Short mmCIF file of C-alpha atoms and ligand atoms in Angstrom, two decimals:
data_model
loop_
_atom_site.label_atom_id
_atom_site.label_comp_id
_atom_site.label_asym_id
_atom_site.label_seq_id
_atom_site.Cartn_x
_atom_site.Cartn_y
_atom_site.Cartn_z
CA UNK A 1 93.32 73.88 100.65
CA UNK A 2 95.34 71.25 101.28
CA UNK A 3 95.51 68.25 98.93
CA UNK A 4 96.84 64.45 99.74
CA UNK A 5 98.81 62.65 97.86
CA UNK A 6 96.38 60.84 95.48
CA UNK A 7 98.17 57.85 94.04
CA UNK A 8 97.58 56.45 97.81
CA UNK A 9 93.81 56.21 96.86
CA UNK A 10 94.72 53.78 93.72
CA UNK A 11 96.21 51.50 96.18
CA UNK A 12 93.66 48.32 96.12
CA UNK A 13 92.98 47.27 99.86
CA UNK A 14 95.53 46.96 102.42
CA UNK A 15 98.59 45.96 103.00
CA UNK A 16 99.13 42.36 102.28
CA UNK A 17 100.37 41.30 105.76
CA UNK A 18 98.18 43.83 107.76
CA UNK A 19 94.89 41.83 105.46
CA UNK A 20 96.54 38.57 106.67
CA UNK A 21 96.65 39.85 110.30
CA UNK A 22 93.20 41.33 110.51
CA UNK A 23 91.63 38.14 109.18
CA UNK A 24 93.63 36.25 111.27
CA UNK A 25 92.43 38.09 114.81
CA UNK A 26 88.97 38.00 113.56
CA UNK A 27 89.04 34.43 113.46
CA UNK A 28 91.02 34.40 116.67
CA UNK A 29 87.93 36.52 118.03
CA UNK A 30 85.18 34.34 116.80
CA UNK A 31 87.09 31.31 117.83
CA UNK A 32 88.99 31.60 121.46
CA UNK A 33 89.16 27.81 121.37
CA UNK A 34 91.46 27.76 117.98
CA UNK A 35 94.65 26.78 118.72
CA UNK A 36 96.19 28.61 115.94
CA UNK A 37 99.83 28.10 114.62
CA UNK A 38 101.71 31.48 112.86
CA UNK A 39 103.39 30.56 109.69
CA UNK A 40 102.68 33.80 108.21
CA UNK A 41 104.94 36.65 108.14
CA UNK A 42 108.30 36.03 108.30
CA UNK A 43 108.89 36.89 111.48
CA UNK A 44 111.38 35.61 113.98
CA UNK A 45 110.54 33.60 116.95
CA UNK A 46 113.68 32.50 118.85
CA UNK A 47 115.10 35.50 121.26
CA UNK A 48 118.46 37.36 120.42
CA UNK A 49 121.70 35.84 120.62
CA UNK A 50 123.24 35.85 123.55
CA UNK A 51 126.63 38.23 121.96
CA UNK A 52 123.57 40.62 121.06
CA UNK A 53 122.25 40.74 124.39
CA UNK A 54 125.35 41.61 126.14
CA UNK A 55 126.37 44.12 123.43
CA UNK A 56 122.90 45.60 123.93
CA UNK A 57 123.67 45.53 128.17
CA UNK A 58 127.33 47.32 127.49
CA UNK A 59 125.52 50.13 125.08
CA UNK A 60 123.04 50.67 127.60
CA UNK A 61 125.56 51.06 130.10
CA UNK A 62 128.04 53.72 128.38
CA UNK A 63 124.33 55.24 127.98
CA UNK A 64 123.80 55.69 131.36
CA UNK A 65 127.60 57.32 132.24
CA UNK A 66 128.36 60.85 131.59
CA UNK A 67 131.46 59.91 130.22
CA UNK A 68 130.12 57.55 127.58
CA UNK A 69 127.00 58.69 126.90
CA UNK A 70 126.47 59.57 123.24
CA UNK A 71 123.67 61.78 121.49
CA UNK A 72 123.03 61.68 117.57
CA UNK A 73 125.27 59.62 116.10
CA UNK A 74 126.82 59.73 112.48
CA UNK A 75 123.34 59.22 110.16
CA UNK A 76 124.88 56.98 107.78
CA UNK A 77 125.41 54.73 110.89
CA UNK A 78 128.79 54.48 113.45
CA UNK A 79 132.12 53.46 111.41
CA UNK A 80 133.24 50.27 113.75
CA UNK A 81 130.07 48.44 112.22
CA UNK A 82 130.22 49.95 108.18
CA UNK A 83 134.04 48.63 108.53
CA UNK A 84 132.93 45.77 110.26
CA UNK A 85 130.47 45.15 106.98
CA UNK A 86 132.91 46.01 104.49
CA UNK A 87 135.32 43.77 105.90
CA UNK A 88 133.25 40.69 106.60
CA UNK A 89 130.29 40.49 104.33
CA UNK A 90 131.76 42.01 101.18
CA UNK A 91 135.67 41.54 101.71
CA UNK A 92 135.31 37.58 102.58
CA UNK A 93 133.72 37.11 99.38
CA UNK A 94 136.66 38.65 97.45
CA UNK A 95 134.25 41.98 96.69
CA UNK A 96 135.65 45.53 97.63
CA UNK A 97 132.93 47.69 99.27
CA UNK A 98 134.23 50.39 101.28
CA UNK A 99 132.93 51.55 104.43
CA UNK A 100 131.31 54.97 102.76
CA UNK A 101 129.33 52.74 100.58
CA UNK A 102 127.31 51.31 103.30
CA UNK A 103 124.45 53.64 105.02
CA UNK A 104 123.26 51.66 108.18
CA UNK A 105 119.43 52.14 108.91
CA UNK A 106 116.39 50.35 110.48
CA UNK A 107 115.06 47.73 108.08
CA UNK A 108 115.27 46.85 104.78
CA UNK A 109 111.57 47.55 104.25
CA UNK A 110 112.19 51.32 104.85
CA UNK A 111 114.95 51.55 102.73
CA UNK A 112 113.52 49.11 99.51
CA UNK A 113 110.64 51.80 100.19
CA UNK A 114 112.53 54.65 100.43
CA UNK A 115 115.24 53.86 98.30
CA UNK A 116 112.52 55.96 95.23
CA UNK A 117 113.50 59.38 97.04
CA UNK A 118 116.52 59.84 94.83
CA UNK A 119 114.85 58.52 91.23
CA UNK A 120 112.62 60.34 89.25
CA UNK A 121 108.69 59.65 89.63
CA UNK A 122 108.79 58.98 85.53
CA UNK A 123 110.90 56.23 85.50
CA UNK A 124 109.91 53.09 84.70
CA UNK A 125 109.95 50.08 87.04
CA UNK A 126 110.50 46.58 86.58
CA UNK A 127 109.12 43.97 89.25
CA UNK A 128 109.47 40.23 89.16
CA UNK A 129 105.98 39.00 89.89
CA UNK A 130 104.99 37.12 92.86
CA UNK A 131 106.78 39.63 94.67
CA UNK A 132 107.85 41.41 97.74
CA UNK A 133 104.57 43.52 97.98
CA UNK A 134 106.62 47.00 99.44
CA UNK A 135 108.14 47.54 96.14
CA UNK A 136 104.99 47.84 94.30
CA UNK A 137 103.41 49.25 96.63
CA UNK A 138 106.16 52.53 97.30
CA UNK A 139 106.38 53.18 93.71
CA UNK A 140 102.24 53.22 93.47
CA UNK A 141 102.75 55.45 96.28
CA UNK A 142 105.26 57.73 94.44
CA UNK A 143 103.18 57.65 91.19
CA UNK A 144 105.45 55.11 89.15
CA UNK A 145 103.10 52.49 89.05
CA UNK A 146 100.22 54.14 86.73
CA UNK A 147 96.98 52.51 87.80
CA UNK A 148 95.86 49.84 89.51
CA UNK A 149 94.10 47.19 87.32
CA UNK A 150 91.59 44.85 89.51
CA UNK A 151 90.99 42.30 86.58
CA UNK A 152 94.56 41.93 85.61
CA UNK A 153 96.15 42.83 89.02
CA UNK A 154 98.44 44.34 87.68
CA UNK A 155 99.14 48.24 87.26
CA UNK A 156 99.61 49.96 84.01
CA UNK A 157 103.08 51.45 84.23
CA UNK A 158 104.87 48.91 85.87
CA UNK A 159 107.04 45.77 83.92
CA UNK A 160 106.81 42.33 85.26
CA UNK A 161 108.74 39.57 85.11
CA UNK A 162 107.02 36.87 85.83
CA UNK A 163 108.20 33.56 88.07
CA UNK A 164 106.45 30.11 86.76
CA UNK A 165 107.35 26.64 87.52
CA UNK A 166 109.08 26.87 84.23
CA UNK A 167 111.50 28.79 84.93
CA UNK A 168 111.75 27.94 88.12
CA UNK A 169 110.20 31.19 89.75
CA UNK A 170 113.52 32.88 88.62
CA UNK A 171 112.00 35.30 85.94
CA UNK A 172 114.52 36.48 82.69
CA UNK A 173 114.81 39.42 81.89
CA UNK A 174 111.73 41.83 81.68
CA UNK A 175 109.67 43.04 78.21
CA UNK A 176 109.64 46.30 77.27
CA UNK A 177 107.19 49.25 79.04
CA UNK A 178 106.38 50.55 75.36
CA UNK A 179 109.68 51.03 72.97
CA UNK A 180 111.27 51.36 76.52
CA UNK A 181 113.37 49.43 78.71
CA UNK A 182 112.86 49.32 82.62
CA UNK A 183 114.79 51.87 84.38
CA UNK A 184 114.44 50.56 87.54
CA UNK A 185 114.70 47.13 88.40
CA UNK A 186 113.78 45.17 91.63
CA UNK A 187 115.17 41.97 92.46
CA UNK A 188 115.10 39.69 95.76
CA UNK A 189 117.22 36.77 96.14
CA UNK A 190 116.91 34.26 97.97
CA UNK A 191 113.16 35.51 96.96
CA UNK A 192 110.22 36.18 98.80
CA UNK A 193 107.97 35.07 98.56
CA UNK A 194 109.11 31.95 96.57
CA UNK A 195 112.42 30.48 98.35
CA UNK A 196 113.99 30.37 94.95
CA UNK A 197 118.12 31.34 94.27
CA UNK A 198 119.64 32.79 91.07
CA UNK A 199 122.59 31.51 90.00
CA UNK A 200 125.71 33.22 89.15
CA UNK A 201 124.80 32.91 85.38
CA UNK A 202 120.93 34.22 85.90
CA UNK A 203 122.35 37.04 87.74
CA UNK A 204 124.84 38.11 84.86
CA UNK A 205 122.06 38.21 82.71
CA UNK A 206 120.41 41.06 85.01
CA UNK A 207 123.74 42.90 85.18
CA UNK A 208 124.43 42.54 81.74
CA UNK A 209 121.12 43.65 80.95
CA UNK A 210 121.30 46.67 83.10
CA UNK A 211 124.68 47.95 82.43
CA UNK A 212 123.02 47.67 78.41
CA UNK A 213 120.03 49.89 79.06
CA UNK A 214 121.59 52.13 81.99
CA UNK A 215 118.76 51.06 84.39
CA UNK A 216 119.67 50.47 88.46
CA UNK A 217 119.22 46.86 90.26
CA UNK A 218 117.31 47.37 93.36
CA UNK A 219 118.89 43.97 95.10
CA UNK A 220 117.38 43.07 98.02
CA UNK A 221 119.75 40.53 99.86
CA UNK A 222 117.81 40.39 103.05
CA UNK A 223 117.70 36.36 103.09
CA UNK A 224 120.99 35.45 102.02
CA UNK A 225 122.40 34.16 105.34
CA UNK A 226 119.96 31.51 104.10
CA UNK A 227 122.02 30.39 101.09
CA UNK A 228 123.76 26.76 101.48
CA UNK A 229 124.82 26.12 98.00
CA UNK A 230 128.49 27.05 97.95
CA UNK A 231 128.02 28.17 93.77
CA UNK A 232 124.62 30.79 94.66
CA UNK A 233 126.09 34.61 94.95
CA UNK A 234 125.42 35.91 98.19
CA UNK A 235 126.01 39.62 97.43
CA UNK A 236 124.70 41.47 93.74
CA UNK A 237 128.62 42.60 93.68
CA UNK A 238 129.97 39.32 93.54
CA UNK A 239 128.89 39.69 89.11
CA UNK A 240 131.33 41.78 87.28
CA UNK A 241 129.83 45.22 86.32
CA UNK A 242 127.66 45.23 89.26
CA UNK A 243 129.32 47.96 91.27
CA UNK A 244 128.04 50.16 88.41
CA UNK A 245 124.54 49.19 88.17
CA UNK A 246 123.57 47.86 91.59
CA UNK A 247 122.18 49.29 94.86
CA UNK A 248 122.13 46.16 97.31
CA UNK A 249 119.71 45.74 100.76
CA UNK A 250 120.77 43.82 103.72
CA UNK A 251 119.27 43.33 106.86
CA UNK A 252 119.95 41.59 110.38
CA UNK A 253 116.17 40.78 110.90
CA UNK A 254 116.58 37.47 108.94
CA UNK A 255 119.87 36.07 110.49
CA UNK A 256 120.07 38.20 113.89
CA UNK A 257 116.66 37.86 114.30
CA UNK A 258 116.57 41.99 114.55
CA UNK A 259 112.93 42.13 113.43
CA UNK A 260 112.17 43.53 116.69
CA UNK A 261 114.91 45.42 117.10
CA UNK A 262 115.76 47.28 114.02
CA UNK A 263 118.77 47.36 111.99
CA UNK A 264 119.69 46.61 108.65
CA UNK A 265 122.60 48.64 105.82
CA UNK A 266 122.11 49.50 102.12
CA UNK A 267 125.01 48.85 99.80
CA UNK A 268 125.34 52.31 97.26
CA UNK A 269 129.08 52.10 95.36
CA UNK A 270 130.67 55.12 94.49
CA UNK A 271 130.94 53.53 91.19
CA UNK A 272 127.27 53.85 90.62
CA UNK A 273 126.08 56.91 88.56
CA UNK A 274 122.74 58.18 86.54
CA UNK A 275 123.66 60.68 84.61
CA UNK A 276 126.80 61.09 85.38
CA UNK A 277 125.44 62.07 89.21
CA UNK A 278 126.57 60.06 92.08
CA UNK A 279 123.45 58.07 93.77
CA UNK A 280 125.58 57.40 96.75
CA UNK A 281 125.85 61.08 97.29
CA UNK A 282 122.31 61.86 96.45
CA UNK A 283 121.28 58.88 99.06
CA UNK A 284 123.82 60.80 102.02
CA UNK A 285 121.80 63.82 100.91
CA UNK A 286 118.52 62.25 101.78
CA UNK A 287 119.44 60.30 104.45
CA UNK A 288 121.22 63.07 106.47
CA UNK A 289 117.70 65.28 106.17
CA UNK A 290 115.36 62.22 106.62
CA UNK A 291 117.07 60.18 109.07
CA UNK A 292 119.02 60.63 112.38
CA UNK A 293 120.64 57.47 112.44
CA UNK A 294 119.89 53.64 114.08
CA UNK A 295 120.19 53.63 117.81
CA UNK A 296 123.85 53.23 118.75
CA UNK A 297 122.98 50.15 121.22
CA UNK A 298 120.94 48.69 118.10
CA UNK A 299 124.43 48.95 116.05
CA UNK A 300 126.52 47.71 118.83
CA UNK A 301 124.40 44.56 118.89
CA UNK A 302 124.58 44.22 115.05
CA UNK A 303 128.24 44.91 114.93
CA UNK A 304 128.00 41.86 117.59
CA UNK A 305 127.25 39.33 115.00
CA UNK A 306 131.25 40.27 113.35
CA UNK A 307 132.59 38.54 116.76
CA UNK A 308 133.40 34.32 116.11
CA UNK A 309 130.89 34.16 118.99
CA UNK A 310 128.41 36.26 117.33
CA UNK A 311 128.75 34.91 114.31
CA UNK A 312 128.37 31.10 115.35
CA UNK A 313 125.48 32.17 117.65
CA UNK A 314 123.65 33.91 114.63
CA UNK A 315 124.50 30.99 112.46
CA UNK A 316 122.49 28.65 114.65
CA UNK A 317 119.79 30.80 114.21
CA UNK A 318 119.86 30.30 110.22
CA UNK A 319 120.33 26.83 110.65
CA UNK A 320 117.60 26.67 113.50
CA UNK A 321 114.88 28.57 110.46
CA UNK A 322 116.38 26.44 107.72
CA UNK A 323 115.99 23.09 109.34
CA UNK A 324 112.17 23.99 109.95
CA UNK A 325 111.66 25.21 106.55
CA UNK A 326 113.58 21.67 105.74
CA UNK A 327 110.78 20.04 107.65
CA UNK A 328 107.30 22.22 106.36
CA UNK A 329 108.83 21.09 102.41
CA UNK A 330 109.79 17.75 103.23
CA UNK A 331 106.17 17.08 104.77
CA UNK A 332 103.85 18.80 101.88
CA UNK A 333 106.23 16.83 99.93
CA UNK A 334 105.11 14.07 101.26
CA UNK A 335 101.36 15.14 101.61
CA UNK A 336 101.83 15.30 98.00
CA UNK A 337 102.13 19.30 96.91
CA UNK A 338 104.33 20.89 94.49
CA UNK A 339 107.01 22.63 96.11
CA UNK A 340 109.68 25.53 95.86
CA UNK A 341 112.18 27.08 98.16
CA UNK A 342 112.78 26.44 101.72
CA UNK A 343 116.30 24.99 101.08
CA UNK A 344 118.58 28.04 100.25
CA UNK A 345 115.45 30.53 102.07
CA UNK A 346 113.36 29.88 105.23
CA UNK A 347 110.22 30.27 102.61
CA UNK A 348 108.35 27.52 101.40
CA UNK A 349 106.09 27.97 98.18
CA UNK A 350 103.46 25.63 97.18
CA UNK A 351 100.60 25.14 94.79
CA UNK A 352 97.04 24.76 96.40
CA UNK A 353 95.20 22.14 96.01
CA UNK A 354 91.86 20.92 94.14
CA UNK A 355 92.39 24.12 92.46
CA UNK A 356 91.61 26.52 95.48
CA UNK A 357 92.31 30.36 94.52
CA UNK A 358 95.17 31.20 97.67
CA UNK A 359 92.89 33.09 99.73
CA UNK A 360 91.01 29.92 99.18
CA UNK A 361 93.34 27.75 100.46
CA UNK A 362 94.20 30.36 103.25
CA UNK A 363 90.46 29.91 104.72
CA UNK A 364 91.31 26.30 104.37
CA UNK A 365 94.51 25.96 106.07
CA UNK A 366 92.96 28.84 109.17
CA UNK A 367 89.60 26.95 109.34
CA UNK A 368 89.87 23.44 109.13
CA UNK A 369 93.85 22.85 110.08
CA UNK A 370 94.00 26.75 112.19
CA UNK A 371 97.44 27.48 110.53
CA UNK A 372 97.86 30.77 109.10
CA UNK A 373 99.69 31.17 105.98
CA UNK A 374 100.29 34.01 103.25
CA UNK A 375 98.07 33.43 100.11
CA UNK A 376 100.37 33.71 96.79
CA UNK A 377 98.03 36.33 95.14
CA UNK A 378 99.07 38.95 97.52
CA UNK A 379 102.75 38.92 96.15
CA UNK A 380 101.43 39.86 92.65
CA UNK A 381 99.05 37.58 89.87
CA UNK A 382 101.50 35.63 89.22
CA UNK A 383 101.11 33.75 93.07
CA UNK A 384 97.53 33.05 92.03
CA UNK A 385 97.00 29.60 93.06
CA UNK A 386 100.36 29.49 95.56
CA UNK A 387 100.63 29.86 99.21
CA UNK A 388 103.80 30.73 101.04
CA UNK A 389 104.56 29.13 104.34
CA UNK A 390 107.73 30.42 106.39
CA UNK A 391 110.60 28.12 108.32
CA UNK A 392 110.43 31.45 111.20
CA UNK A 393 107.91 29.77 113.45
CA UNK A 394 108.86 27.39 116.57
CA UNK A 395 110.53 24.27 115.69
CA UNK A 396 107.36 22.77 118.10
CA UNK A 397 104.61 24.54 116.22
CA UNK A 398 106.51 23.96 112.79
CA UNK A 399 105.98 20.32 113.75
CA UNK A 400 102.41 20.13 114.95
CA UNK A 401 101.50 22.77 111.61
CA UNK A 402 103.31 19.58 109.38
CA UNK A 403 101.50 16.87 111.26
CA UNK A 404 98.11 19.23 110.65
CA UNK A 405 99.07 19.20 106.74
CA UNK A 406 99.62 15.82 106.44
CA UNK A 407 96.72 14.84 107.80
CA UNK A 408 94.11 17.07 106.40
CA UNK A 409 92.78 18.00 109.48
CA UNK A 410 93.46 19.15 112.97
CA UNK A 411 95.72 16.44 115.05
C1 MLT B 501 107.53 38.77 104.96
O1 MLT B 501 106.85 38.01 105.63
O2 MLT B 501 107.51 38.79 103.74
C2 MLT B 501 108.45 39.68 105.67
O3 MLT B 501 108.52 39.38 107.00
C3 MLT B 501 108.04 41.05 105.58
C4 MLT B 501 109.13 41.95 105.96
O4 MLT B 501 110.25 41.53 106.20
O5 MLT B 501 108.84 43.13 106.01
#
């Protein structure tokens, strides 16, 4: 007889954006008239760059010619566009990553979630809590995360670090799991869900703290086109030691606006070892059986953004995200919330108000105002009582959501 996985039955309800979607169209059902404004998921809402677009029209067209046509391509992804990465996002900022350090692939959310292939189900992960919900939830899946604790939210076998306002939703360093130290350790920065940097210093103290108790960062870069402040690390690998203790995540959804169309890389030195075993060869091993490789028009598009066009193109898409994120956290500003993020992120986290739980304040903000946010809670317990709003909507809509806020009520 066949028998499933069971750590997928500890998982408590769905998936935090699919819950956020569903309520969202039943609303949208019940209300037709609702003119409802998306400030949910952080998804992208202007179209691809033009450079993109005609990179995608060339790859299409060597597709279609018998003399340019290609098949499977290399897995770990086509070498003009690993070079391409070495060169521009690692070698500008004075860090050497080499080309066979980079495995292209289709989004940062597969690889953060698939990244646990090459650990062991018993190690012991550390989170920083609110957080990216696909960590949690892949190493639930996997069996890392113990069980799932409905009064606490938290589960059992997983470390948290938690973000407050007093430390500025940066978390230090985790406690201990037992008389043990996390092996594993997930970090996102800029963060999601709170728009918060680390700086340089902050970000030692993780290294530091990993190379000391031979755990592996998980660093999840996929907002940092988003950083303005010229002293916040873009890149894991621009700390000393971090080449040895670091696995970063990048992604062109966020600053390509490739949410639609897939691409993203994962950062593995050759520096980095468990055991004395190389995790850049284990993750070649998986990725060669698991994976067959991003579409090569996908990477010519990406590769796209390394042209000055492409790159000032893409760059007015940051800007475009940041400048509405600008405007959601100047105007609850001024409608009097507490505020984090949306200067160095296109997130915006706030406190409710009149001391609404966040799924409170979500059935606020969809029923009375009919803007749809994500409630804090559903990043971990530590979002209890915040509510993340994202700068990825249309400037138009980011406007009339602001006006909505301000007000109290639809406008
Ligand atoms: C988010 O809204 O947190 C992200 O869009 C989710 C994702 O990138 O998968």
């Amino acid at each position: 007889m066949a028998r499933i996985n069971e750590n997928f039955l500890k998982l408590p309800g769905s998936y935090l954006f699919s819950e956020v979607a569903k309520r969202r169209k039943a609303y949208a059902k019940e209300h037709p008239e609702a003119d409802l404004i998306s400030l949910g998921i952080g998804d992208v809402t202007l179209p691809l760059t033009p450079t993109a677009v005609s990179a995608l029209h060339k790859g299409a067209d060597e597709m279609s010619r018998k003399e340019t046509f290609k098949g499977y391509g290399p897995e770990q992804g086509y070498a003009f566009l690993r070079s391409d990465i070495a060169r521009v996002d690692f070698g500008y900022r004075g860090v050497r990553i080499e080309p066979d350090e980079i495995f292209i692939s289709d989004g940062s959310k597969s690889d953060t979630g698939n990244i646990g292939d090459i650990f062991s189900p018993d190690n012991i992960v550390a989170v920083c809590d609110p957080v990216y919900p696909v960590y949690i939830d892949t190493n639930a899946m996997a069996g890392r995360a113990g069980n799932y604790d409905h009064e606490t939210g938290k589960w059992d076998r997983l470390v948290y670090a938690s973000g407050t306002p007093d430390n500025d939703f940066v978390p230090d360093v985790p406690e201990l799991y037992g008389d043990d130290a996390p092996d594993m350790i997930y970090l996102c920065f800029p963060n999601n869900p709170t728009g918060t940097v680390a700086t340089r210093r902050q970000l030692k103290k993780w290294v530091d703290y990993a190379l000391e108790n031979e755990a592996v960062i998980l660093f999840d870069a996929a907002y940092e086109a988003y950083i303005t402040d010229q002293e916040i690390p873009h890149s894991i690998y621009e700390i000393p030691g971090a080449t040895e203790c670091a696995i970063e995540f990048r992604s062109f959804s966020k600053n390509a606006g490739f949410t639609g169309l897939r691409c993203s890389y994962t950062v593995i030195p050759k520096a980095l070892e468990v055991g004395g075993v190389s995790l850049n060869s284990l993750w070649n091993r998986r990725h060669n059986t698991k994976f067959n490789g991003t579409p090569y028009i996908v990477q010519l598009a990406a590769d796209s953004v390394y042209t000055p066009d492409g790159a000032a193109q893409t760059q007015a898409l940051v800007d475009h995200y940041l400048e509405n994120a600008g405007i959601i956290r100047a105007g609850l500003e001024e409608a009097g919330y507490s505020v984090w993020g949306g200067v160095n992120s296109p997130y915006v986290w706030l406190r409710t108000i009149d001391g609404m739980s966040s799924w409170e304040f979500f059935d606020y903000l969809l029923k009375e105002l009919n803007i749809v946010g994500t409630p804090g809670s559903g990043f971990g317990p530590s979002g209890a009582g915040y509510f993340r709003l994202t700068g990825f909507g249309s400037r138009e809509n980011t406007l009339r959501a602001v006006e909505r806020i301000k007000k109290g009520k639809l406008v």
